[in-house]
Coordinates of C-alpha atoms in Angstrom, one line a residue:
M1 CA 5.1 -1.2 57.9
T2 CA 5.3 -5.0 58.3
L3 CA 3.1 -7.2 60.5
N4 CA 6.1 -8.0 62.7
A5 CA 6.9 -4.3 63.2
L6 CA 3.3 -3.7 64.2
L7 CA 3.3 -6.6 66.7
F8 CA 6.6 -5.3 68.1
Q9 CA 5.1 -1.9 68.6
A10 CA 2.1 -3.4 70.3
L11 CA 4.4 -5.4 72.6
N12 CA 6.4 -2.3 73.4
G13 CA 3.2 -0.5 74.2
L14 CA 2.6 -2.8 77.2
S15 CA 5.4 -1.2 79.2
S16 CA 3.7 2.2 78.7
A17 CA 0.4 0.7 79.7
S18 CA 1.8 -0.4 83.0
G19 CA 3.0 3.1 83.7
L20 CA -0.4 4.5 82.9
F21 CA -2.1 1.9 85.1
F22 CA 0.1 2.6 88.1
V23 CA -0.8 6.3 88.2
A24 CA -4.4 5.8 87.2
V25 CA -5.4 3.0 89.6
G26 CA -4.6 5.1 92.7
L27 CA -6.7 7.9 91.4
S28 CA -9.6 5.5 90.7
L29 CA -9.5 4.1 94.2
I30 CA -9.4 7.6 95.8
F31 CA -12.3 8.9 93.7
G32 CA -14.3 5.7 94.2
V33 CA -14.2 6.0 98.0
S34 CA -14.0 9.7 98.8
R35 CA -15.4 11.2 95.6
I36 CA -12.5 13.7 95.6
I37 CA -11.2 14.8 92.2
N38 CA -7.6 14.8 93.3
I39 CA -5.8 17.3 91.0
A40 CA -2.6 16.7 93.1
H41 CA -2.4 13.1 92.1
G42 CA 0.0 13.9 89.2
S43 CA 2.2 15.8 91.7
L44 CA 2.6 12.7 93.8
Y45 CA 3.6 10.8 90.7
M46 CA 6.2 13.5 89.9
L47 CA 7.5 13.3 93.5
G48 CA 8.0 9.6 93.0
T49 CA 10.3 10.2 90.0
Y50 CA 12.4 12.7 92.0
I51 CA 12.6 10.7 95.2
A52 CA 13.6 7.5 93.3
Y53 CA 16.2 9.4 91.4
S54 CA 17.8 10.5 94.7
F55 CA 17.8 6.9 96.0
A56 CA 19.3 5.6 92.8
T57 CA 22.1 8.2 92.5
H58 CA 23.0 8.7 96.2
V59 CA 22.8 5.1 97.4
G60 CA 23.7 3.5 94.1
G61 CA 23.7 0.0 93.0
G62 CA 20.8 -2.5 93.0
L63 CA 19.9 -1.5 96.6
G64 CA 19.6 2.2 95.7
F65 CA 17.6 1.5 92.6
W66 CA 15.3 -1.4 93.5
G67 CA 15.2 -0.6 97.2
G68 CA 14.6 3.0 96.3
I69 CA 11.5 2.2 94.3
V70 CA 10.0 0.4 97.3
A71 CA 11.1 3.2 99.7
T72 CA 9.7 5.8 97.3
A73 CA 6.3 4.1 97.3
V74 CA 6.2 4.1 101.1
L75 CA 7.3 7.7 101.4
V76 CA 4.9 9.0 98.9
G77 CA 2.1 7.0 100.6
L78 CA 3.0 8.7 103.9
I79 CA 2.9 12.1 102.2
G80 CA -0.5 11.3 100.8
G81 CA -1.8 10.2 104.2
L82 CA -0.5 13.5 105.7
I83 CA -2.3 15.5 102.9
E84 CA -5.5 13.7 103.7
I85 CA -5.2 14.2 107.5
L86 CA -3.9 17.8 107.5
L87 CA -6.0 19.3 104.6
L88 CA -8.7 17.2 103.0
R89 CA -10.1 16.0 106.3
R90 CA -10.8 19.6 107.1
I91 CA -12.8 20.3 104.0
Y92 CA -14.9 17.2 103.6
R93 CA -17.9 19.3 104.5
A94 CA -17.2 21.7 101.6
P95 CA -18.7 21.2 98.2
E96 CA -16.7 18.8 96.1
L97 CA -15.5 21.4 93.7
F98 CA -13.8 23.3 96.5
Q99 CA -11.9 20.1 97.3
L100 CA -10.7 20.3 93.7
L101 CA -9.6 23.9 94.4
A102 CA -7.6 22.8 97.5
T103 CA -5.9 20.0 95.6
F104 CA -5.0 22.4 92.8
A105 CA -3.3 24.6 95.3
L106 CA -1.3 21.6 96.4
V107 CA -0.1 21.2 92.8
L108 CA 1.4 24.7 93.0
V109 CA 3.0 24.1 96.4
I110 CA 4.4 20.7 95.5
N111 CA 5.8 21.9 92.2
D112 CA 7.7 24.7 93.8
A113 CA 8.9 22.6 96.7
T114 CA 10.3 20.1 94.1
L115 CA 11.9 23.0 92.3
A116 CA 13.6 24.2 95.5
I117 CA 14.9 20.8 96.5
W118 CA 16.0 19.4 93.1
G119 CA 16.3 22.4 90.9
P120 CA 14.9 23.3 87.5
E121 CA 17.0 20.9 85.3
D122 CA 15.8 17.5 84.1
L123 CA 17.4 14.7 86.1
F124 CA 18.3 11.5 84.3
G125 CA 18.4 8.4 86.5
P126 CA 20.6 5.3 85.9
R127 CA 19.6 2.3 84.0
A128 CA 18.0 -0.6 86.0
P129 CA 20.6 -2.9 87.5
G130 CA 20.3 -6.4 86.1
L131 CA 18.0 -5.2 83.3
R132 CA 20.3 -3.1 81.2
G133 CA 20.3 -5.3 78.1
A134 CA 17.7 -6.1 75.4
V135 CA 15.8 -9.1 74.3
E136 CA 15.4 -9.9 70.6
L137 CA 11.8 -10.3 69.6
L138 CA 10.3 -10.3 66.1
G139 CA 13.6 -9.3 64.6
R140 CA 14.0 -6.3 66.8
H141 CA 15.5 -5.6 70.2
L142 CA 13.2 -4.7 73.1
P143 CA 14.8 -3.3 76.3
S144 CA 14.7 -5.8 79.1
Y145 CA 13.4 -3.2 81.5
D146 CA 10.4 -2.4 79.2
L147 CA 9.6 -6.1 79.1
F148 CA 9.8 -6.2 82.9
L149 CA 7.4 -3.2 83.2
G150 CA 5.0 -4.9 80.7
A151 CA 4.8 -8.0 82.9
L152 CA 4.7 -6.0 86.2
G153 CA 1.4 -4.3 85.4
P154 CA -0.7 -7.5 85.3
V155 CA 1.0 -8.7 88.5
V156 CA 0.1 -5.5 90.4
L157 CA -3.5 -5.8 89.0
V158 CA -3.8 -9.3 90.3
I159 CA -2.5 -8.3 93.8
L160 CA -4.9 -5.4 94.0
H161 CA -7.8 -7.6 92.9
M162 CA -7.0 -10.1 95.5
I163 CA -6.8 -7.4 98.2
L164 CA -10.1 -5.9 97.2
A165 CA -11.8 -9.3 96.8
R166 CA -10.4 -11.3 99.6
T167 CA -9.7 -8.9 102.5
R168 CA -11.9 -7.0 104.9
F169 CA -10.2 -3.8 103.8
G170 CA -11.1 -4.6 100.2
R171 CA -14.7 -5.2 101.1
L172 CA -14.9 -1.9 102.9
V173 CA -13.4 -0.1 99.9
R174 CA -15.9 -1.7 97.6
A175 CA -18.8 -0.9 99.9
A176 CA -17.6 2.7 100.2
T177 CA -17.5 3.0 96.4
Q178 CA -21.2 1.9 96.3
D179 CA -22.6 3.8 99.3
R180 CA -20.1 5.4 101.7
E181 CA -22.9 7.0 103.9
M182 CA -24.5 3.6 104.5
L183 CA -21.1 2.3 105.4
G184 CA -20.7 5.0 108.0
A185 CA -24.2 4.3 109.4
L186 CA -23.0 0.7 110.0
G187 CA -20.3 1.9 112.3
V188 CA -17.3 1.7 110.1
N189 CA -14.6 4.3 110.8
Q190 CA -14.8 6.3 107.6
T191 CA -12.0 8.6 108.7
L192 CA -9.5 5.8 109.0
L193 CA -10.7 4.2 105.7
F194 CA -10.4 7.5 103.8
T195 CA -6.9 8.0 105.1
S196 CA -5.9 4.5 104.3
V197 CA -7.3 4.6 100.7
F198 CA -5.7 8.0 100.0
A199 CA -2.3 6.7 101.3
L200 CA -2.6 3.6 99.1
G201 CA -3.5 5.6 96.1
A202 CA -0.6 8.0 96.7
A203 CA 1.8 5.0 97.2
L204 CA 0.7 3.6 93.8
A205 CA 1.3 6.9 92.2
G206 CA 4.8 7.2 93.7
F207 CA 5.5 3.6 92.7
G208 CA 4.6 4.3 89.1
G209 CA 6.7 7.5 89.1
A210 CA 9.7 5.7 90.6
L211 CA 9.5 2.9 88.0
Q212 CA 9.8 5.5 85.2
V213 CA 13.1 6.9 86.5
A214 CA 15.1 4.4 84.3
R215 CA 13.1 5.3 81.2
E216 CA 12.4 9.1 81.4
P217 CA 14.0 12.1 83.2
A218 CA 12.4 13.6 86.3
N219 CA 11.1 17.0 85.3
L220 CA 8.7 19.6 86.7
A221 CA 6.2 19.3 83.9
T222 CA 5.4 15.7 84.8
D223 CA 2.6 16.5 87.2
L224 CA 0.0 17.9 84.8
T225 CA 1.0 15.4 82.1
A226 CA 0.6 12.4 84.4
L227 CA -2.6 13.9 85.8
G228 CA -4.2 14.2 82.3
D229 CA -3.2 10.7 81.4
A230 CA -4.5 9.3 84.7
F231 CA -7.9 11.0 84.4
V232 CA -8.3 9.7 80.8
V233 CA -7.5 6.1 81.9
V234 CA -9.8 6.2 84.9
V235 CA -12.7 7.6 82.9
V236 CA -12.3 5.3 79.9
G237 CA -12.0 2.3 82.2
G238 CA -14.8 3.3 84.5
M239 CA -14.6 5.1 87.9
G240 CA -13.6 2.8 90.7
S241 CA -12.8 -0.2 88.5
I242 CA -9.2 -1.3 88.7
T243 CA -9.7 -3.9 86.0
G244 CA -11.2 -1.2 83.8
A245 CA -8.2 1.0 84.5
Y246 CA -5.8 -1.6 83.3
L247 CA -7.9 -2.4 80.2
A248 CA -8.1 1.4 79.4
A249 CA -4.3 1.8 79.9
V250 CA -3.6 -1.1 77.5
I251 CA -6.0 0.3 74.9
I252 CA -4.6 3.8 75.0
A253 CA -0.9 2.7 75.1
E254 CA -1.5 0.3 72.2
V255 CA -3.3 3.0 70.1
K256 CA -0.3 5.3 70.7
A257 CA 2.2 2.6 69.9
I258 CA 0.5 1.6 66.7
C259 CA 0.2 5.3 65.6
I260 CA 4.0 5.6 66.1
G261 CA 4.5 2.3 64.1
L262 CA 2.3 3.4 61.2
G263 CA 4.0 6.7 60.7
T264 CA 2.9 8.5 57.6
V265 CA 0.5 6.5 55.5
D266 CA -0.3 7.4 51.9
F267 CA -4.0 7.0 51.0
G268 CA -3.6 8.1 47.3
L269 CA -5.4 11.4 47.4
F270 CA -3.9 12.4 50.7
S271 CA -1.4 11.2 53.3
L272 CA -1.8 11.1 57.0
N273 CA 0.9 11.2 59.6
F274 CA -0.4 8.9 62.4
S275 CA 2.6 9.7 64.6
K276 CA 1.2 13.2 65.2
L277 CA -2.0 11.7 66.6
T278 CA 0.0 10.5 69.7
L279 CA -0.6 14.0 71.1
V280 CA -4.3 13.5 71.2
A281 CA -4.8 9.8 70.8
E282 CA -5.9 9.2 74.4
F283 CA -8.4 12.0 74.2
L284 CA -9.9 10.7 71.0
V285 CA -10.3 7.3 72.6
M286 CA -11.9 8.9 75.7
A287 CA -14.3 10.9 73.6
V288 CA -15.4 7.8 71.6
V289 CA -15.8 5.7 74.7
L290 CA -17.8 8.3 76.7
I291 CA -20.1 8.9 73.8
A292 CA -20.7 5.2 73.3
R293 CA -20.5 4.1 77.0
P294 CA -21.1 7.1 79.3
Y295 CA -19.7 5.3 82.4
G296 CA -16.6 3.9 80.8
L297 CA -15.8 0.4 79.6
L298 CA -16.3 -1.4 82.9
G299 CA -17.8 1.4 85.0
R300 CA -21.3 1.7 86.4
A301 CA -23.4 4.7 87.3
Q302 CA -22.1 6.2 90.6
A303 CA -24.5 6.0 93.5
T304 CA -26.0 9.3 94.6
V305 CA -23.9 10.7 97.4
R306 CA -25.9 12.2 100.3
T307 CA -23.5 15.0 100.8
I308 CA -22.7 16.3 104.2
A309 CA -22.0 19.8 102.8
E310 CA -24.3 22.6 103.6
P311 CA -27.3 23.0 101.3
E312 CA -26.7 25.4 98.4
E313 CA -28.5 28.7 98.7
P314 CA -30.7 29.5 95.7
I315 CA -29.5 32.3 93.4
R316 CA -31.4 35.5 94.2
P317 CA -31.6 38.9 92.5
A318 CA -29.2 41.5 93.8
S319 CA -30.2 43.7 96.7
S320 CA -30.5 47.5 96.3
S321 CA -27.3 47.9 98.3
L322 CA -25.4 45.5 96.1
T323 CA -26.7 47.2 93.0
A324 CA -25.6 50.6 94.3
S325 CA -22.1 49.1 95.1
A326 CA -21.8 47.7 91.6
A327 CA -22.7 51.2 90.2
V328 CA -19.9 52.8 92.3
V329 CA -17.4 50.2 91.2
F330 CA -18.4 50.7 87.5
A331 CA -17.9 54.5 87.9
L332 CA -14.5 54.0 89.4
L333 CA -13.5 51.7 86.6
L334 CA -14.6 54.2 84.0
A335 CA -12.4 56.8 85.8
L336 CA -9.4 54.4 86.1
P337 CA -7.5 55.7 83.0
W338 CA -7.4 59.1 84.6
L339 CA -6.7 57.7 88.1
A340 CA -3.8 55.5 86.8
R341 CA -1.9 58.2 84.9
S342 CA 1.0 57.9 87.2
S343 CA 1.0 54.1 86.8
P344 CA 0.2 53.0 83.2
Y345 CA 0.7 49.3 84.2
L346 CA -2.6 49.5 86.1
L347 CA -4.4 49.7 82.9
V348 CA -2.7 46.7 81.5
L349 CA -3.5 44.8 84.6
G350 CA -7.1 46.1 84.5
I351 CA -7.5 44.8 80.9
D352 CA -6.2 41.4 82.0
V353 CA -8.7 41.4 85.0
L354 CA -11.6 42.3 82.8
I355 CA -10.8 39.5 80.3
A356 CA -10.5 37.1 83.2
V357 CA -13.9 38.3 84.5
I358 CA -15.6 37.6 81.1
F359 CA -14.0 34.1 81.0
A360 CA -15.0 33.3 84.6
V361 CA -18.6 34.4 84.3
S362 CA -19.0 32.4 81.1
L363 CA -17.7 29.3 82.9
H364 CA -19.8 30.0 86.0
F365 CA -22.9 30.2 83.8
I366 CA -22.7 26.4 83.1
A367 CA -20.8 25.3 86.2
G368 CA -23.0 27.0 88.8
P369 CA -26.6 27.4 87.6
G370 CA -26.2 24.8 85.0
G371 CA -24.4 22.2 87.1
M372 CA -22.1 21.3 84.2
H373 CA -18.5 21.2 85.5
S374 CA -16.3 21.8 82.4
F375 CA -12.6 21.0 82.5
G376 CA -12.2 22.2 78.9
H377 CA -13.7 25.7 78.8
A378 CA -10.4 27.1 77.5
A379 CA -11.3 25.5 74.1
Y380 CA -13.9 28.3 73.5
F381 CA -11.5 31.0 74.8
G382 CA -8.9 29.7 72.3
L383 CA -11.4 29.3 69.4
G384 CA -12.4 32.9 69.9
A385 CA -8.8 34.1 70.1
Y386 CA -7.7 32.1 67.0
G387 CA -10.9 33.0 65.1
A388 CA -10.2 36.7 65.6
A389 CA -6.4 36.5 65.0
L390 CA -6.6 34.3 61.9
L391 CA -9.3 36.5 60.4
V392 CA -7.0 39.5 60.7
K393 CA -3.9 37.7 59.5
W394 CA -5.3 35.8 56.5
C395 CA -8.2 38.1 55.5
G396 CA -7.1 41.5 56.6
A397 CA -10.3 42.0 58.6
T398 CA -10.8 44.9 60.9
M399 CA -10.7 44.5 64.6
G400 CA -14.5 45.1 64.9
L401 CA -15.2 42.3 62.4
A402 CA -12.7 40.0 64.2
L403 CA -14.3 40.7 67.6
I404 CA -17.7 39.8 66.1
A405 CA -16.3 36.6 64.6
A406 CA -14.6 35.5 67.8
P407 CA -17.8 34.5 69.7
L408 CA -19.3 33.1 66.5
V409 CA -16.4 30.7 66.0
A410 CA -16.5 29.7 69.7
L411 CA -20.3 29.3 69.5
F412 CA -19.9 26.8 66.6
G413 CA -17.4 24.8 68.6
A414 CA -19.6 24.9 71.7
L415 CA -22.7 23.8 69.8
M416 CA -20.7 20.8 68.3
F417 CA -19.0 19.7 71.5
G418 CA -21.8 20.6 73.8
W419 CA -24.3 18.3 71.9
F420 CA -22.2 15.3 73.1
S421 CA -21.2 16.7 76.5
V422 CA -24.6 17.5 78.0
R423 CA -25.6 13.9 77.6
L424 CA -23.2 13.0 80.4
S425 CA -23.0 14.3 84.0
G426 CA -20.5 14.7 86.8
V427 CA -16.9 13.8 86.3
Y428 CA -17.7 12.1 83.0
L429 CA -19.0 15.4 81.5
A430 CA -16.0 17.2 82.9
M431 CA -13.6 14.8 81.3
L432 CA -15.4 14.8 77.9
T433 CA -15.1 18.6 77.8
L434 CA -11.4 18.1 78.6
A435 CA -11.1 15.7 75.7
F436 CA -12.6 18.1 73.3
A437 CA -10.4 20.9 74.5
Q438 CA -7.3 18.8 74.0
I439 CA -8.4 17.8 70.5
V440 CA -8.7 21.6 69.7
W441 CA -5.3 22.2 71.3
A442 CA -3.6 19.4 69.2
T443 CA -5.2 20.7 66.0
V444 CA -3.9 24.2 66.6
F445 CA -0.5 22.9 67.7
Q446 CA 0.0 20.7 64.6
W447 CA -1.8 22.7 61.8
E448 CA 1.3 24.9 61.2
A449 CA 0.2 26.1 57.8
L450 CA -2.9 27.8 59.2
T451 CA -2.2 28.5 62.9
G452 CA 1.6 28.8 63.0
G453 CA 1.9 25.7 65.2
S454 CA 3.9 26.2 68.3
N455 CA 4.9 29.7 67.2
G456 CA 1.3 30.9 67.2
V457 CA 0.0 34.0 65.5
I458 CA 1.9 37.3 66.0
G459 CA 1.3 41.0 65.1
I460 CA -2.4 41.1 66.1
W461 CA -2.5 44.7 67.4
P462 CA -5.6 46.9 67.7
P463 CA -5.8 49.8 65.2
P464 CA -6.2 53.5 66.4
P465 CA -7.7 54.7 68.6
F466 CA -7.8 51.3 70.4
D467 CA -4.0 51.1 70.3
Q468 CA -4.1 53.4 73.3
A469 CA -4.3 51.5 76.6
N470 CA -7.1 53.7 78.0
T471 CA -9.3 53.3 74.9
Y472 CA -8.8 49.6 74.8
F473 CA -9.6 49.4 78.5
W474 CA -12.9 51.2 78.0
L475 CA -13.8 48.8 75.2
T476 CA -13.0 45.8 77.3
L477 CA -14.9 47.3 80.2
V478 CA -18.0 47.8 78.1
L479 CA -17.9 44.2 76.7
A480 CA -17.3 42.8 80.2
V481 CA -20.2 44.7 81.7
G482 CA -22.4 43.6 78.7
A483 CA -21.4 40.0 79.2
V484 CA -22.1 40.0 82.9
L485 CA -25.5 41.7 82.6
S486 CA -26.6 39.6 79.6
L487 CA -25.8 36.3 81.5
R488 CA -27.5 37.7 84.6
R489 CA -30.6 38.6 82.6
L490 CA -30.7 35.0 81.2
L491 CA -30.4 33.5 84.6
F492 CA -33.5 35.3 85.9
A493 CA -35.5 34.7 82.7
P494 CA -37.6 31.5 82.2
F495 CA -34.6 29.9 80.4
G496 CA -32.4 30.4 83.5
Y497 CA -35.0 28.8 85.8
A498 CA -35.4 25.9 83.5
M499 CA -31.6 25.4 83.4
R500 CA -31.5 25.4 87.3
A501 CA -34.5 23.0 87.4
G502 CA -32.6 20.6 85.2
R503 CA -29.6 20.9 87.4
D504 CA -31.4 20.2 90.7
S505 CA -33.7 17.5 89.5
A506 CA -33.6 16.4 85.9
L507 CA -36.5 13.9 86.3
R508 CA -38.9 16.4 87.8
A509 CA -37.9 19.0 85.2
E510 CA -38.6 16.5 82.4
A511 CA -41.9 15.5 84.0
I512 CA -43.2 19.1 83.8
G513 CA -42.2 19.4 80.2
I514 CA -38.7 20.9 80.2
D515 CA -36.4 19.5 77.6
V516 CA -33.4 19.4 80.0
K517 CA -30.7 18.3 77.5
R518 CA -31.9 21.0 75.0
V519 CA -31.8 23.7 77.6
H520 CA -28.4 22.6 78.9
W521 CA -27.0 22.4 75.3
L522 CA -28.1 26.0 74.6
A523 CA -26.6 27.1 77.9
F524 CA -23.4 25.4 76.9
A525 CA -23.4 27.2 73.6
I526 CA -24.1 30.6 75.2
A527 CA -21.2 30.1 77.7
G528 CA -18.9 29.1 74.8
A529 CA -19.8 32.2 72.8
V530 CA -19.1 34.5 75.8
G531 CA -15.8 32.7 76.4
G532 CA -15.0 33.5 72.8
V533 CA -15.5 37.2 73.4
A534 CA -12.8 36.9 76.1
G535 CA -10.5 35.1 73.7
G536 CA -10.9 37.7 71.0
L537 CA -10.1 40.5 73.4
F538 CA -7.1 38.6 74.7
A539 CA -5.7 38.3 71.2
F540 CA -5.7 42.0 70.6
A541 CA -4.6 42.9 74.1
K542 CA -1.5 40.7 73.8
G543 CA -0.8 41.2 70.1
S544 CA -0.1 37.4 69.7
I545 CA -1.5 34.0 70.7
S546 CA -0.1 30.5 70.9
P547 CA -1.4 27.0 71.6
E548 CA -1.0 27.8 75.3
T549 CA -4.1 29.8 75.0
I550 CA -6.1 26.6 74.8
H551 CA -4.0 24.6 77.3
V552 CA -5.7 22.7 80.1
G553 CA -4.0 25.1 82.6
R554 CA -6.3 27.9 81.4
S555 CA -9.4 25.8 82.0
I556 CA -8.1 25.0 85.6
D557 CA -7.5 28.7 86.1
G558 CA -11.1 29.4 85.1
L559 CA -12.4 26.9 87.6
V560 CA -10.2 28.4 90.3
M561 CA -11.6 31.9 89.6
V562 CA -15.2 30.6 89.9
L563 CA -14.6 28.6 93.0
L564 CA -12.5 31.2 94.7
G565 CA -15.3 33.8 94.5
G566 CA -18.2 31.4 95.1
I567 CA -20.0 29.2 92.7
Q568 CA -23.5 29.9 94.1
T569 CA -23.4 33.7 93.7
L570 CA -23.5 35.8 90.6
T571 CA -20.9 38.1 91.9
G572 CA -18.6 35.2 92.8
P573 CA -16.9 34.7 89.5
V574 CA -16.3 38.5 89.2
V575 CA -14.7 38.7 92.6
G576 CA -12.8 35.4 92.1
A577 CA -11.4 36.4 88.7
T578 CA -10.3 39.8 90.1
V579 CA -8.7 38.3 93.2
F580 CA -7.0 35.5 91.2
A581 CA -5.7 37.7 88.4
V582 CA -4.3 40.4 90.9
L583 CA -2.8 37.7 93.2
Q584 CA -1.2 35.9 90.3
D585 CA 0.3 39.2 88.9
T586 CA 1.4 40.4 92.3
V587 CA 2.9 37.2 93.6
M588 CA 4.7 36.4 90.3
R589 CA 6.8 39.6 90.7
Q590 CA 7.7 38.9 94.3
T591 CA 9.5 35.6 94.3
E592 CA 10.8 32.8 92.1
Y593 CA 8.6 30.4 94.0
W594 CA 5.4 32.3 93.2
R595 CA 3.5 29.1 92.6
A596 CA 4.0 27.9 96.2
L597 CA 3.0 31.3 97.6
L598 CA -0.1 31.5 95.4
G599 CA -1.0 28.0 96.3
G600 CA -0.6 28.8 100.0
I601 CA -2.8 31.8 99.7
I602 CA -5.5 29.7 97.9
L603 CA -5.3 27.1 100.6
L604 CA -5.8 29.7 103.3
L605 CA -8.8 31.1 101.4
V606 CA -10.3 27.6 100.9
L607 CA -9.9 26.8 104.6
A608 CA -11.2 30.2 105.7
F609 CA -14.0 30.6 103.1
P610 CA -15.1 27.1 102.0
G611 CA -18.1 28.6 100.3
G612 CA -16.0 31.1 98.4
I613 CA -15.1 34.7 99.2
V614 CA -18.5 36.2 98.3
G615 CA -20.4 33.3 99.9
A616 CA -18.5 33.9 103.2
V617 CA -19.1 37.6 103.1
M618 CA -22.9 37.0 102.5
R619 CA -23.1 34.7 105.5
L620 CA -21.3 37.2 107.7
V621 CA -23.7 40.0 106.6
G622 CA -26.7 37.6 107.2
K623 CA -25.5 36.8 110.7
A624 CA -24.9 40.5 111.4
R625 CA -28.4 41.4 110.3
A626 CA -29.9 38.5 112.3
S627 CA -28.2 39.7 115.5

């Protein structure tokens, strides 16, 4: 690799940096003003690619391509404004994580709406009129369109900077980023400001997606990919900083470009294929930055938001009636193998539900009482699954030994990753957990000699008598009940009270002698170990595992389960996991557009029960008793 080649790759990386910047800067503005973690932002970017494709192919010519990019930005901005008016404005009084749940439902709805309109195939747009050639630089040819994108990023950055620095709208945005409640107290129309900022952020996402139509095909997987990239850029640069977003986009794009340029490098004793690091390069950068600078390169600590949501109810021991109800449910589950003789599939679904319950209660343990919102909890589920499967495949271990090893492997990973994660808070902690999960995923995906790579590990079936569905169901039920009761016992022990004290007021907890970071680190490790139990059971239930076991989608599913049931109740994750798993299974078999139907159901549940299903039921029972 020559110096010229490296410089060329670095120059080529600027075009990718602009694409990252366009999708990330809108997300940064939205979060800075409204504090909403907009999971649907990647979907707006994806819509931009499809709408721009339609303009470019149906109108044609320079007007269809260049005019289509501008029109796409306007249309996606209007869609974003409608989303804020029709949905988000209705749930501003809900806890912030329930807003995340609502935007996740939008991801499902928008993805299936796109599928219905444009179909499942990748759509390739035309090359950019007037920029179809290439420019010779450093002995190589760089596409003119890539050069144009590389120059466009700084231009948009300057325009946004001028808007934020020189206009009244910009001053209001900056003020809302610092203290949005004080802004409202001064008489500023927060409703109009939130809608305007959300529409602007959506327009920037649509603009970024539209610009990519000449470089990449429009496809349905773009939404989560773009979302992950956007979050990384925003967090590395610093929440609310547009300059930081551009700087982070450049750093990440350049790291990827240089990795591609280096290729395989021989160090004598070993060789390293740097091009494989492109799968995880941005997450490595994010992990390093967050460990060194917890608020990003140009970010600052976010001001405390005086939330308008209802105060959280403290977690209380179960009442005698709830305990009796739980005993009845347990008895029915024990009898399910006999009750389901006419429908064996119910046992398979029951096993899936119980595994989901274990995973959900382990995540709830740190997300609810611990206040640590993890976006990467699937890492410990996956470590448990791979730990059990590889022990059986490579060592010939028994299922019992593999199920013991699963939580131990996950515990080791949680101890290692949690030590860094608990030193952060809020969205920065969430994104660092996501970074660690993606690093685990990339390792599993690329270490083919050990993990089988994308093919995964197959043939991991339970031995007799657990090869029978009823016996394996009972085993899963016992472990699920054990996990739920063990975590519940911890929550009402001094350890649990210390964990909640650290969540509610770290300064006061430290003042009375509680080592908050140590308590939260141990809680993180315990949650990871219990998640590993779910992963081990999953490996034997399915007979095979793949890197999808650790994918970010599973982490999001876990958050959905916890939020759907209710994050401030101990029965919430149990109910949420059950409802989500049954809904997902039922809806998937009803229609090709099951994502949209599932998303619509989740939206209805969010609007009807903003505190979760269990939280809403408890409030209704409380009102009935009071009357």
